[in-house]
Structure formats: structure tokens, C-alpha cells
Short mmCIF file of C-alpha atoms and ligand atoms in Angstrom, two decimals:
data_model
loop_
_atom_site.label_atom_id
_atom_site.label_comp_id
_atom_site.label_asym_id
_atom_site.label_seq_id
_atom_site.Cartn_x
_atom_site.Cartn_y
_atom_site.Cartn_z
CA UNK X 23 4.67 97.96 -6.35
CA UNK X 24 4.54 101.83 -6.00
CA UNK X 25 1.92 104.29 -4.07
CA UNK X 26 1.57 103.03 -0.82
CA UNK X 27 1.80 105.44 2.22
CA UNK X 28 4.27 104.25 5.00
CA UNK X 29 3.09 104.18 8.45
CA UNK X 30 4.33 102.77 11.71
CA UNK X 31 7.32 102.33 13.80
CA UNK X 32 10.61 100.72 13.13
CA UNK X 33 13.58 100.00 15.55
CA UNK X 34 16.92 100.49 14.51
CA UNK X 35 19.60 98.35 15.75
CA UNK X 36 23.46 99.15 15.70
CA UNK X 37 25.45 100.54 12.98
CA UNK X 38 27.15 98.60 10.29
CA UNK X 39 29.95 101.07 10.23
CA UNK X 40 30.49 100.99 13.50
CA UNK X 41 30.61 96.94 14.61
CA UNK X 42 32.97 95.61 12.19
CA UNK X 43 35.10 98.20 13.49
CA UNK X 44 34.27 97.13 17.08
CA UNK X 45 34.89 93.45 16.30
CA UNK X 46 38.55 94.36 14.49
CA UNK X 47 39.02 96.10 18.18
CA UNK X 48 38.20 93.14 19.75
CA UNK X 49 41.47 91.66 18.60
CA UNK X 50 43.64 94.05 21.02
CA UNK X 51 42.49 92.21 24.29
CA UNK X 52 42.95 88.36 24.80
CA UNK X 53 39.57 86.78 26.11
CA UNK X 54 36.20 87.12 25.11
CA UNK X 55 34.58 90.37 24.20
CA UNK X 56 30.63 90.36 23.75
CA UNK X 57 28.81 93.10 21.53
CA UNK X 58 25.37 93.66 21.64
CA UNK X 59 22.85 95.60 19.18
CA UNK X 60 24.49 93.51 16.36
CA UNK X 61 22.46 94.18 13.22
CA UNK X 62 21.74 90.60 11.47
CA UNK X 63 23.61 91.65 7.92
CA UNK X 64 26.26 89.88 5.80
CA UNK X 65 29.03 91.68 6.33
CA UNK X 66 28.96 90.77 9.97
CA UNK X 67 29.41 87.05 8.78
CA UNK X 68 32.44 88.32 6.89
CA UNK X 69 34.17 89.90 9.46
CA UNK X 70 33.23 87.18 11.94
CA UNK X 71 34.80 84.64 9.33
CA UNK X 72 37.95 86.80 9.01
CA UNK X 73 38.53 86.85 12.62
CA UNK X 74 37.85 82.93 12.79
CA UNK X 75 40.76 82.43 10.41
CA UNK X 76 42.91 84.60 12.82
CA UNK X 77 42.32 82.37 15.33
CA UNK X 78 39.29 83.66 17.38
CA UNK X 79 36.42 81.91 18.25
CA UNK X 80 33.21 83.91 17.30
CA UNK X 81 29.43 83.03 17.83
CA UNK X 82 27.02 85.23 16.16
CA UNK X 83 23.48 84.61 17.68
CA UNK X 84 21.82 86.99 15.48
CA UNK X 85 18.10 86.67 17.23
CA UNK X 86 19.84 87.73 20.22
CA UNK X 87 21.91 90.78 18.52
CA UNK X 88 25.05 89.66 20.12
CA UNK X 89 28.60 88.60 19.00
CA UNK X 90 30.41 86.75 21.07
CA UNK X 91 34.51 86.78 20.42
CA UNK X 92 37.19 84.94 22.02
CA UNK X 93 40.67 86.34 21.20
CA UNK X 94 43.65 83.69 21.84
CA UNK X 95 46.95 84.72 23.15
CA UNK X 96 48.50 84.20 19.69
CA UNK X 97 46.81 85.59 16.78
CA UNK X 98 47.61 84.64 12.91
CA UNK X 99 48.14 87.99 11.03
CA UNK X 100 46.97 87.23 7.71
CA UNK X 101 43.50 88.82 5.97
CA UNK X 102 43.24 87.22 2.43
CA UNK X 103 41.70 88.36 -0.54
CA UNK X 104 39.03 86.35 -0.90
CA UNK X 105 37.13 87.70 2.12
CA UNK X 106 39.04 91.39 1.58
CA UNK X 107 37.22 91.66 -1.84
CA UNK X 108 33.79 90.74 -0.23
CA UNK X 109 34.19 93.66 2.30
CA UNK X 110 36.81 96.49 2.01
CA UNK X 111 35.89 97.00 5.69
CA UNK X 112 38.07 93.85 6.40
CA UNK X 113 41.43 96.46 5.95
CA UNK X 114 40.24 97.56 9.54
CA UNK X 115 42.06 94.73 11.42
CA UNK X 116 45.19 95.98 9.82
CA UNK X 117 45.88 98.62 13.04
CA UNK X 118 44.96 95.86 15.97
CA UNK X 119 46.69 93.32 14.08
CA UNK X 120 49.97 95.25 14.18
CA UNK X 121 49.25 96.13 17.50
CA UNK X 122 48.83 92.91 18.92
CA UNK X 123 51.33 91.05 16.52
CA UNK X 124 54.03 93.13 15.00
CA UNK X 125 52.92 92.34 11.88
CA UNK X 126 50.05 92.27 9.61
CA UNK X 127 49.53 90.90 5.96
CA UNK X 128 46.18 92.66 4.60
CA UNK X 129 44.80 92.01 1.09
CA UNK X 130 44.57 95.30 -0.62
CA UNK X 131 40.75 96.01 -1.13
CA UNK X 132 41.19 98.07 -4.38
CA UNK X 133 38.37 100.73 -5.19
CA UNK X 134 34.81 99.88 -5.34
CA UNK X 135 31.28 101.02 -6.99
CA UNK X 136 31.34 104.10 -5.28
CA UNK X 137 35.22 104.96 -5.72
CA UNK X 138 38.90 104.54 -5.55
CA UNK X 139 38.94 104.82 -1.98
CA UNK X 140 43.07 105.16 -1.33
CA UNK X 141 44.47 103.95 2.22
CA UNK X 142 47.79 106.41 1.85
CA UNK X 143 46.27 108.58 5.53
CA UNK X 144 46.07 104.98 6.61
CA UNK X 145 50.07 104.10 5.69
CA UNK X 146 51.35 106.73 6.25
CA UNK X 147 50.20 107.15 10.18
CA UNK X 148 51.42 103.69 10.77
CA UNK X 149 54.71 104.92 9.60
CA UNK X 150 54.87 107.55 11.85
CA UNK X 151 54.42 105.32 14.71
CA UNK X 152 57.02 103.20 13.83
CA UNK X 153 55.76 100.47 11.46
CA UNK X 154 57.54 99.36 8.24
CA UNK X 155 54.82 99.33 5.19
CA UNK X 156 55.26 97.65 2.16
CA UNK X 157 53.17 96.54 -0.79
CA UNK X 158 53.49 93.51 -2.16
CA UNK X 159 51.74 90.86 -4.69
CA UNK X 160 48.61 92.66 -3.52
CA UNK X 161 48.81 92.77 -0.20
CA UNK X 162 49.81 95.37 2.66
CA UNK X 163 52.93 94.25 5.02
CA UNK X 164 53.05 96.01 8.08
CA UNK X 165 56.00 95.02 10.48
CA UNK X 166 57.45 96.50 13.45
CA UNK X 167 60.34 94.82 15.16
CA UNK X 168 59.21 96.30 18.62
CA UNK X 169 56.12 97.68 20.16
CA UNK X 170 54.67 100.62 18.16
CA UNK X 171 56.29 104.11 19.27
CA UNK X 172 53.67 107.19 19.90
CA UNK X 173 54.30 109.96 17.31
CA UNK X 174 52.08 112.92 15.87
CA UNK X 175 50.02 112.13 13.03
CA UNK X 176 48.32 115.20 10.91
CA UNK X 177 45.72 113.54 8.49
CA UNK X 178 45.43 115.95 5.15
CA UNK X 179 41.76 114.50 5.24
CA UNK X 180 39.43 113.54 8.43
CA UNK X 181 39.07 109.98 6.98
CA UNK X 182 37.02 107.63 9.05
CA UNK X 183 38.78 104.26 8.40
CA UNK X 184 42.35 105.97 8.90
CA UNK X 185 41.47 107.59 12.25
CA UNK X 186 40.03 103.96 13.25
CA UNK X 187 43.27 102.38 12.17
CA UNK X 188 45.40 104.66 13.91
CA UNK X 189 43.57 105.00 17.41
CA UNK X 190 43.68 101.17 16.84
CA UNK X 191 47.15 100.95 16.15
CA UNK X 192 48.00 103.99 18.85
CA UNK X 193 46.21 102.69 22.14
CA UNK X 194 48.98 100.16 23.08
CA UNK X 195 52.07 101.86 21.69
CA UNK X 196 54.92 103.13 23.59
CA UNK X 197 54.29 106.46 24.57
CA UNK X 198 51.67 109.49 23.68
CA UNK X 199 50.33 109.73 20.00
CA UNK X 200 48.41 113.27 19.09
CA UNK X 201 46.45 112.38 15.91
CA UNK X 202 45.17 116.07 14.34
CA UNK X 203 42.04 116.55 11.53
CA UNK X 204 40.38 112.86 12.75
CA UNK X 205 36.92 111.99 11.81
CA UNK X 206 34.32 112.92 14.27
CA UNK X 207 31.35 110.72 13.35
CA UNK X 208 29.61 109.02 16.16
CA UNK X 209 30.64 105.63 15.11
CA UNK X 210 34.68 107.04 15.71
CA UNK X 211 33.02 108.16 19.44
CA UNK X 212 31.40 104.37 19.82
CA UNK X 213 34.81 102.73 19.17
CA UNK X 214 36.63 105.20 21.51
CA UNK X 215 34.66 104.77 23.98
CA UNK X 216 34.95 100.98 23.67
CA UNK X 217 38.54 101.21 23.59
CA UNK X 218 38.52 103.63 26.97
CA UNK X 219 36.30 100.90 28.62
CA UNK X 220 39.21 98.19 27.98
CA UNK X 221 41.48 100.08 29.33
CA UNK X 222 42.57 102.67 26.78
CA UNK X 223 43.53 106.22 27.83
CA UNK X 224 42.09 108.19 24.85
CA UNK X 225 41.71 112.52 25.33
CA UNK X 226 39.20 114.56 22.88
CA UNK X 227 36.67 111.94 21.94
CA UNK X 228 34.34 113.48 19.80
CA UNK X 229 36.94 116.39 18.86
CA UNK X 230 39.08 116.81 15.90
CA UNK X 231 42.45 115.79 17.92
CA UNK X 232 42.62 113.13 19.57
CA UNK X 233 45.64 112.17 22.37
CA UNK X 234 46.21 109.01 23.15
CA UNK X 235 48.56 107.72 25.72
CA UNK X 236 49.74 103.90 25.16
CA UNK X 237 48.99 101.22 27.73
CA UNK X 238 50.78 98.14 27.76
CA UNK X 239 47.42 95.44 28.14
CA UNK X 240 43.85 96.08 27.12
CA UNK X 241 40.99 93.73 28.53
CA UNK X 242 37.94 92.40 27.12
CA UNK X 243 34.46 93.89 27.57
CA UNK X 244 30.67 94.00 27.06
CA UNK X 245 29.58 96.79 24.61
CA UNK X 246 26.41 97.88 22.88
CA UNK X 247 26.81 98.94 19.22
CA UNK X 248 25.75 102.87 18.44
CA UNK X 249 22.39 102.78 16.73
CA UNK X 250 22.98 102.84 13.16
CA UNK X 251 22.02 106.44 12.05
CA UNK X 252 21.99 106.05 8.13
CA UNK X 253 19.37 103.16 8.66
CA UNK X 254 17.03 105.75 10.97
CA UNK X 255 18.15 108.18 8.20
CA UNK X 256 17.15 106.00 5.17
CA UNK X 257 13.37 105.46 6.86
CA UNK X 258 13.07 108.82 7.92
CA UNK X 259 13.46 109.85 3.92
CA UNK X 260 11.24 106.62 3.15
CA UNK X 261 8.36 108.94 5.35
CA UNK X 262 9.01 111.94 3.33
CA UNK X 263 8.71 110.74 0.16
CA UNK X 264 5.68 108.54 0.62
CA UNK X 265 3.90 111.22 2.30
CA UNK X 266 3.56 108.58 5.41
CA UNK X 267 4.44 109.05 9.51
CA UNK X 268 7.06 106.24 10.53
CA UNK X 269 8.82 106.26 14.38
CA UNK X 270 12.22 105.54 14.26
CA UNK X 271 12.71 104.07 17.31
CA UNK X 272 16.21 103.11 18.79
CA UNK X 273 17.76 105.93 17.52
CA UNK X 274 19.27 109.36 18.49
CA UNK X 275 18.02 112.34 16.19
CA UNK X 276 21.34 114.37 17.72
CA UNK X 277 23.26 112.27 14.65
CA UNK X 278 21.45 112.79 12.21
CA UNK X 279 20.86 116.91 12.46
CA UNK X 280 21.73 118.06 9.30
CA UNK X 281 19.30 115.42 7.33
CA UNK X 282 16.63 115.94 9.73
CA UNK X 283 16.97 119.46 9.15
CA UNK X 284 16.70 119.19 5.40
CA UNK X 285 13.63 117.00 5.66
CA UNK X 286 12.31 120.04 7.76
CA UNK X 287 13.13 122.42 4.99
CA UNK X 288 11.62 119.91 2.36
CA UNK X 289 8.28 120.33 4.76
CA UNK X 290 8.08 117.47 7.27
CA UNK X 291 7.05 117.30 10.77
CA UNK X 292 10.10 116.03 12.86
CA UNK X 293 9.33 115.42 16.56
CA UNK X 294 11.31 113.59 19.14
CA UNK X 295 9.76 110.57 20.89
CA UNK X 296 10.96 108.55 23.74
CA UNK X 297 14.09 106.74 22.11
CA UNK X 298 14.02 108.25 18.95
CA UNK X 299 12.00 110.53 16.91
CA UNK X 300 9.17 110.45 14.48
CA UNK X 301 8.49 111.88 10.98
CA UNK X 302 5.05 112.93 9.54
CA UNK X 303 4.50 114.59 6.14
CA UNK X 304 1.40 116.32 4.68
CA UNK X 305 2.04 117.32 1.29
CA UNK X 306 5.06 116.82 -2.05
CA UNK X 307 8.73 117.72 -0.34
CA UNK X 308 9.89 120.61 -1.26
CA UNK X 309 13.64 120.21 -3.28
CA UNK X 310 16.63 120.51 -1.11
CA UNK X 311 20.24 121.30 -1.89
CA UNK X 312 22.86 118.68 0.03
CA UNK X 313 26.30 119.01 0.08
CA UNK X 314 27.91 115.92 1.35
CA UNK X 315 30.95 116.55 4.37
CA UNK X 316 32.45 114.64 7.15
CA UNK X 317 30.60 114.19 10.28
CA UNK X 318 28.79 116.81 11.59
CA UNK X 319 28.29 117.69 8.05
CA UNK X 320 25.69 115.92 5.66
CA UNK X 321 26.39 112.23 5.55
CA UNK X 322 27.52 110.79 2.14
CA UNK X 323 25.47 107.53 2.96
CA UNK X 324 22.18 109.55 2.58
CA UNK X 325 22.96 110.84 -0.54
CA UNK X 326 21.32 108.69 -3.01
CA UNK X 327 18.33 108.43 -1.02
CA UNK X 328 17.86 112.60 -1.08
CA UNK X 329 18.79 112.26 -4.96
CA UNK X 330 15.61 109.94 -4.66
CA UNK X 331 13.93 112.57 -2.81
CA UNK X 332 14.60 115.49 -5.02
CA UNK X 333 13.54 113.08 -7.73
CA UNK X 334 9.76 113.94 -6.82
CA UNK X 335 9.62 116.95 -5.13
CA UNK X 336 8.55 120.49 -5.91
CA UNK X 337 11.44 122.50 -7.31
CA UNK X 338 15.00 121.69 -8.51
CA UNK X 339 17.83 121.05 -6.38
CA UNK X 340 21.84 121.01 -6.69
CA UNK X 341 23.68 117.89 -4.86
CA UNK X 342 27.40 118.21 -4.44
CA UNK X 343 29.14 115.19 -3.29
CA UNK X 344 32.47 115.52 -1.87
CA UNK X 345 33.68 112.33 -0.67
CA UNK X 346 33.56 109.44 -3.39
CA UNK X 347 33.79 110.09 -6.90
CA UNK X 348 31.86 107.31 -8.38
CA UNK X 349 28.99 107.57 -5.89
CA UNK X 350 26.41 109.17 -8.95
CA UNK X 351 26.68 106.03 -10.65
CA UNK X 352 23.61 104.84 -9.45
CA UNK X 353 21.79 108.13 -11.06
CA UNK X 354 21.46 106.59 -14.29
CA UNK X 355 19.32 103.93 -12.64
CA UNK X 356 17.20 106.75 -10.74
CA UNK X 357 16.71 107.95 -14.88
CA UNK X 358 15.19 104.79 -15.99
CA UNK X 359 12.56 105.48 -13.72
CA UNK X 360 11.68 108.74 -15.28
CA UNK X 361 14.03 111.23 -12.84
CA UNK X 362 15.31 114.02 -14.07
CA UNK X 363 19.21 114.29 -12.46
CA UNK X 364 21.80 115.40 -14.71
CA UNK X 365 25.60 115.11 -13.03
CA UNK X 366 28.79 117.28 -13.81
CA UNK X 367 31.94 115.91 -11.84
CA UNK X 368 30.91 116.09 -8.28
CA UNK X 369 27.71 118.03 -9.10
CA UNK X 370 24.17 116.43 -9.43
CA UNK X 371 21.19 118.96 -10.68
CA UNK X 372 17.85 116.84 -9.88
CA UNK X 373 14.76 118.70 -10.97
CA UNK X 374 11.60 117.40 -9.54
CA UNK X 375 9.15 115.19 -11.32
CA UNK X 376 5.73 114.58 -10.45
CA UNK X 377 5.78 111.37 -10.94
CA UNK X 378 8.30 108.34 -11.49
CA UNK X 379 7.32 105.44 -13.31
CA UNK X 380 8.37 102.23 -12.26
CA UNK X 381 10.80 100.01 -14.31
CA UNK X 382 13.63 97.48 -14.02
CA UNK X 383 16.81 98.67 -12.11
CA UNK X 384 20.11 97.75 -10.91
CA UNK X 385 21.45 98.53 -7.35
CA UNK X 386 25.43 98.96 -7.45
CA UNK X 387 26.19 99.57 -3.61
CA UNK X 388 24.61 99.33 -0.52
CA UNK X 389 23.30 103.09 -0.51
CA UNK X 390 22.29 103.25 -3.95
CA UNK X 391 20.36 100.43 -3.55
CA UNK X 392 18.32 102.04 -0.55
CA UNK X 393 17.94 105.43 -3.02
CA UNK X 394 16.35 103.28 -5.68
CA UNK X 395 13.99 101.29 -3.39
CA UNK X 396 12.89 104.67 -1.94
CA UNK X 397 12.39 105.79 -5.79
CA UNK X 398 10.37 102.57 -6.05
CA UNK X 399 8.21 103.30 -3.58
CA UNK X 400 6.70 106.27 -4.80
CA UNK X 401 6.92 105.12 -8.66
CA UNK X 402 3.61 104.09 -10.58
CA UNK X 403 3.40 100.27 -11.12
CA UNK X 404 6.30 97.69 -10.62
CA UNK X 405 9.84 98.62 -9.86
CA UNK X 406 12.25 95.44 -9.94
CA UNK X 407 15.59 96.31 -8.37
CA UNK X 408 18.47 93.59 -9.04
CA UNK X 409 21.40 93.38 -7.27
CA UNK X 410 19.49 93.59 -4.00
CA UNK X 411 21.86 91.39 -1.86
CA UNK X 412 23.53 94.95 -1.62
CA UNK X 413 21.00 96.48 0.19
CA UNK X 414 20.95 92.96 2.65
CA UNK X 415 24.85 94.19 3.22
CA UNK X 416 23.38 97.27 5.04
CA UNK X 417 19.84 96.80 6.16
CA UNK X 418 18.43 94.11 8.35
CA UNK X 419 15.15 92.72 7.34
CA UNK X 420 14.57 95.42 4.88
CA UNK X 421 12.01 93.86 2.75
CA UNK X 422 10.12 92.38 5.70
CA UNK X 423 9.96 96.25 7.44
CA UNK X 424 9.21 97.77 4.57
CA UNK X 425 5.93 95.46 4.19
CA UNK X 426 5.19 96.09 8.01
CA UNK X 427 5.27 99.65 7.32
CA UNK X 428 2.59 99.06 4.45
CA UNK X 429 4.76 98.69 1.52
CA UNK X 430 4.06 96.20 -1.25
CA UNK X 431 7.49 94.41 -1.53
CA UNK X 432 8.27 90.80 -2.84
CA UNK X 433 11.59 89.42 -2.96
CA UNK X 434 12.33 87.46 -5.47
CA UNK X 435 15.35 84.61 -6.20
CA UNK X 436 17.26 85.77 -9.58
CA UNK X 437 16.31 81.93 -11.35
CA UNK X 438 12.56 82.33 -10.69
CA UNK X 439 12.95 85.61 -12.44
CA UNK X 440 13.54 84.01 -15.78
CA UNK X 441 10.75 81.18 -15.54
C1 LIG D 519 33.41 104.77 6.22
C2 LIG D 519 31.96 104.29 5.81
C3 LIG D 519 31.61 104.75 4.51
C4 LIG D 519 30.88 106.22 4.45
C5 LIG D 519 32.65 106.89 4.36
C6 LIG D 519 32.80 108.16 4.93
C7 LIG D 519 32.45 102.31 6.61
C8 LIG D 519 32.45 100.73 6.61
N1 LIG D 519 32.51 102.60 5.45
O1 LIG D 519 34.40 104.43 4.88
O2 LIG D 519 30.40 103.88 4.55
O3 LIG D 519 30.37 106.26 3.10
O4 LIG D 519 33.27 105.95 5.68
O5 LIG D 519 31.53 108.75 5.83
O6 LIG D 519 32.45 102.40 7.64
N2 LIG D 519 40.94 108.73 1.77
C9 LIG D 519 42.00 108.50 0.98
N3 LIG D 519 43.37 107.63 1.67
C10 LIG D 519 42.78 107.29 2.69
C11 LIG D 519 41.85 107.35 3.10
C12 LIG D 519 40.59 107.55 2.69
O7 LIG D 519 42.46 109.10 0.14
O8 LIG D 519 43.84 106.83 3.42
C13 LIG D 519 39.48 108.92 0.82
C14 LIG D 519 38.32 108.19 0.48
O9 LIG D 519 39.15 107.63 -0.90
C15 LIG D 519 37.28 108.80 0.42
C16 LIG D 519 37.55 109.83 1.39
O10 LIG D 519 38.86 109.78 2.01
O11 LIG D 519 37.22 109.78 -0.65
C17 LIG D 519 36.50 109.27 2.68
O12 LIG D 519 36.70 108.16 3.29
P1 LIG D 519 36.99 107.46 4.80
O13 LIG D 519 36.65 108.79 5.27
O14 LIG D 519 38.22 106.81 4.93
O15 LIG D 519 35.59 106.43 4.11
P2 LIG D 519 36.12 104.86 4.83
O16 LIG D 519 36.46 104.44 6.38
O17 LIG D 519 36.36 104.19 3.41
#
């Protein structure tokens, strides 16, 4: 039910987009690695299952926000389609499996609801490190007769996934690897920091060039997952849209600089508090233009939330999506709530409306689901979001937290919708 002003504080846990890669990085060291601040989301369970099938013991203590992974000396090296199709991020076992086993068979994930999502840079980079990579029967088969060898790699685009694959492959390669034009996301810094603690030699962390001197052996560690900046940003937009007052804890506002700056332009007051930040909104937001770019640019994973904000703002905004070609697919759902949004290629023109009106809509991916939920918070009457399991993949306890902040949200099992 829309119309409530959200207020209170919310504590964010570790980032989904980091923890899944950290779990894969654990494969690089025999023994027990412990990750803390692990979010209680389905994707962590899927990754745990994948690691179990590779021969690891994985203990997931959701109450303690811990995952303990015990990696055996000898690993299996196949990631099956049934898991990869459920979670595209499964591809991140490719680099560490190749490094540890000299072979990796990973099902090709295909596209998803936000775009086609190529793997060419992962493959070209692994070849530069001496691997043979082929595509057979829907699987990416990577092999290397001997230890991978260091090389020079230039990425066409600062891809998050390709950077992670190549760093994980290079840390135990023979010799020095230089990777240029790498991604600089906080999640990349997080995995590099974990690898360094494990004994890897990586220089240039957080810059566009990584220099990696291969080592023969890595040790397991205890590592705290970096906080989820996208979840934090979603709560910040929730405060701005509902004329609310939300304090986001366990969050580093520096990781959200461009997005928070946009909220300031929209009229929010933002202040730093110990261990986080506070967003207060006094009046109707002003429309803000957004252009998604690799970090430190505006994150594509906050684009749907900002389209939702602009849909009730004063004025018109141009939103440009540069990363995923199908990310505007959810706009048609927002239009069902009365939003005035026109898309053309990778641009969306959003003309703010004074009011949205509740309706049934369908979430097609995690962030689209979050954007629709934000719109539902301000629409008149009742909004029903189908496919809410998408939201569960990225937001732990989303509905209880919303209700604690003063929203009126109820989860309904699909069968009871028809009784
Ligand atoms: C990760 C995040 C995702 C986020 C994205 C960009 C995870 C699980 N997902 O996705 O939430 O939106 O970063 O911040 O961490 N590309 C190629 N060839 C490649 C690799 C990528 O063409 O070899 C293209 C993709 O199709 C896409 C763009 O590059 O258009 C960006 O992809 P990338 O940065 O790799 O994103 P992901 O790692 O897939």
C-alpha cells in the first residue's frame, strides 16, 4: 500500500556482487576460508551448492552472517548448467578452477533479462595467460597443460566479471601479468584485498592497471565482505521518494558518491553519520539526469531506482544506459503504474508525474524489482509485484525491513493470489 513516509535506520550487510566472487576466490587455497558480513540471499546458497559439487564443504550460518568454505586438495572442475542457469555469476569459478586444476568446464550462462552479456574478454584474457579455451555442447572448456603464464592483457571495456576472472587466474600464474583498463568497482578492490591477504602480489588495486606477480601458493583467510553499495543506494532513493528520513548503517558513502550527489541535486539532505549516512527529504524531488558508466561513474544497478524517482519528480530527466541493452525492459511495468517514460535505444525520457497509481506489475530482474517496489511505495492504493523472488536474490529481508521503516508491505504466496 503506497503513501507511507519511510523513517528509521537500516543496516546493510556485505555486497552480493562481492561475496559470490570471494566464495570463488576461496577455491584458490586449500583449507578453510571464512567470509563474514555475508548477506542472507538465495545466490549465496546457489554458490555454496556449486562449491559443494566441486568437492568443498560449505557451511552457511545465515544468523551469524558467515560462510565457511573448506577446500580439498583435489577439486572437481565442472560447473553444471542447472546451477549456472540459475545464477549467471557462477561463471566466476572459471578463473580459479583453471588456476587450481589446469582445467575448467563451465556451462555458458547465456543472456538474461538485462542483456546478452558476452564473455569474449574473459576468454581472450585467459588465452593470453596460456589457456586453451573452446566452446563445446554449451560449455566453456578451458585447459592448460602447465601452470598458466603471466602476460599482458588490455580489456576493451572495464568489465567487472572479466577483471575478476583474469585476476583470479593470474595470481598463481608463472611470472608477471599486467591487465590494463580493468574495472575499479569497490567489489574489485575487495577481492584484490582478500587475494593479497591470501598471499597474492597485486599492485595498482583501485586503479585502471593491475600488475600481478604470480605466486606458487595461497593460504586461506578470514575476510569481511565489503558493504553493499547498491542496497545502500536503494534505501537512499527510498528516503528521497517517500519524503522520508533513513539512516543507512554499515555503509561507505564514498562508494556511492555520484548517486548521492544526484540525490542532493534532487533536493535531499545527506549527512555523514558514524558508520554510514542519513538521507532526509522535505519536498517533491527534482528530476535528475543519469548516465550509467563503470565505477566511479553512476552504477547501472541503481538505474531502475532512479527512473522510479524521476517518474514522480518535478520536471523531466534523461536517463542513459551504457552497460546493459535490455535494462529498460522494466519501464513498461512502471508505465502500468502511470509513469510517463519513453525509451529510444539506450535513452529513456522520464517526465515526472504528480502521482502514480497502484497496479499489478512483474519484476523481471533484481534491480527492476527494487525500482518497482520503490514506485509502489509512493503510488496510490495497492501495487502487487509478481516475481518478487528476483528481489530476494539481491536484498536480504527486503519486506521486513520495509515494514520496520513504516511501509505497508505484505508477501503473498502465489497460490493464495488465486483463492
Ligand atoms: C557485474 C554485476 C552487475 C553489474 C555489472 C556492472 C555481478 C554478479 N554482477 O556484472 O550487477 O550491473 O557488473 O557494474 O557482480 N561484456 C562483454 N564481454 C565480456 C564481459 C562483459 O561484452 O567478456 C559486456 C557485458 O555484456 C556488459 C558490459 O560488458 O554489457 C559490462 O559487463 P560486466 O562489467 O562484465 O558486468 P558483470 O560482471 O556481468
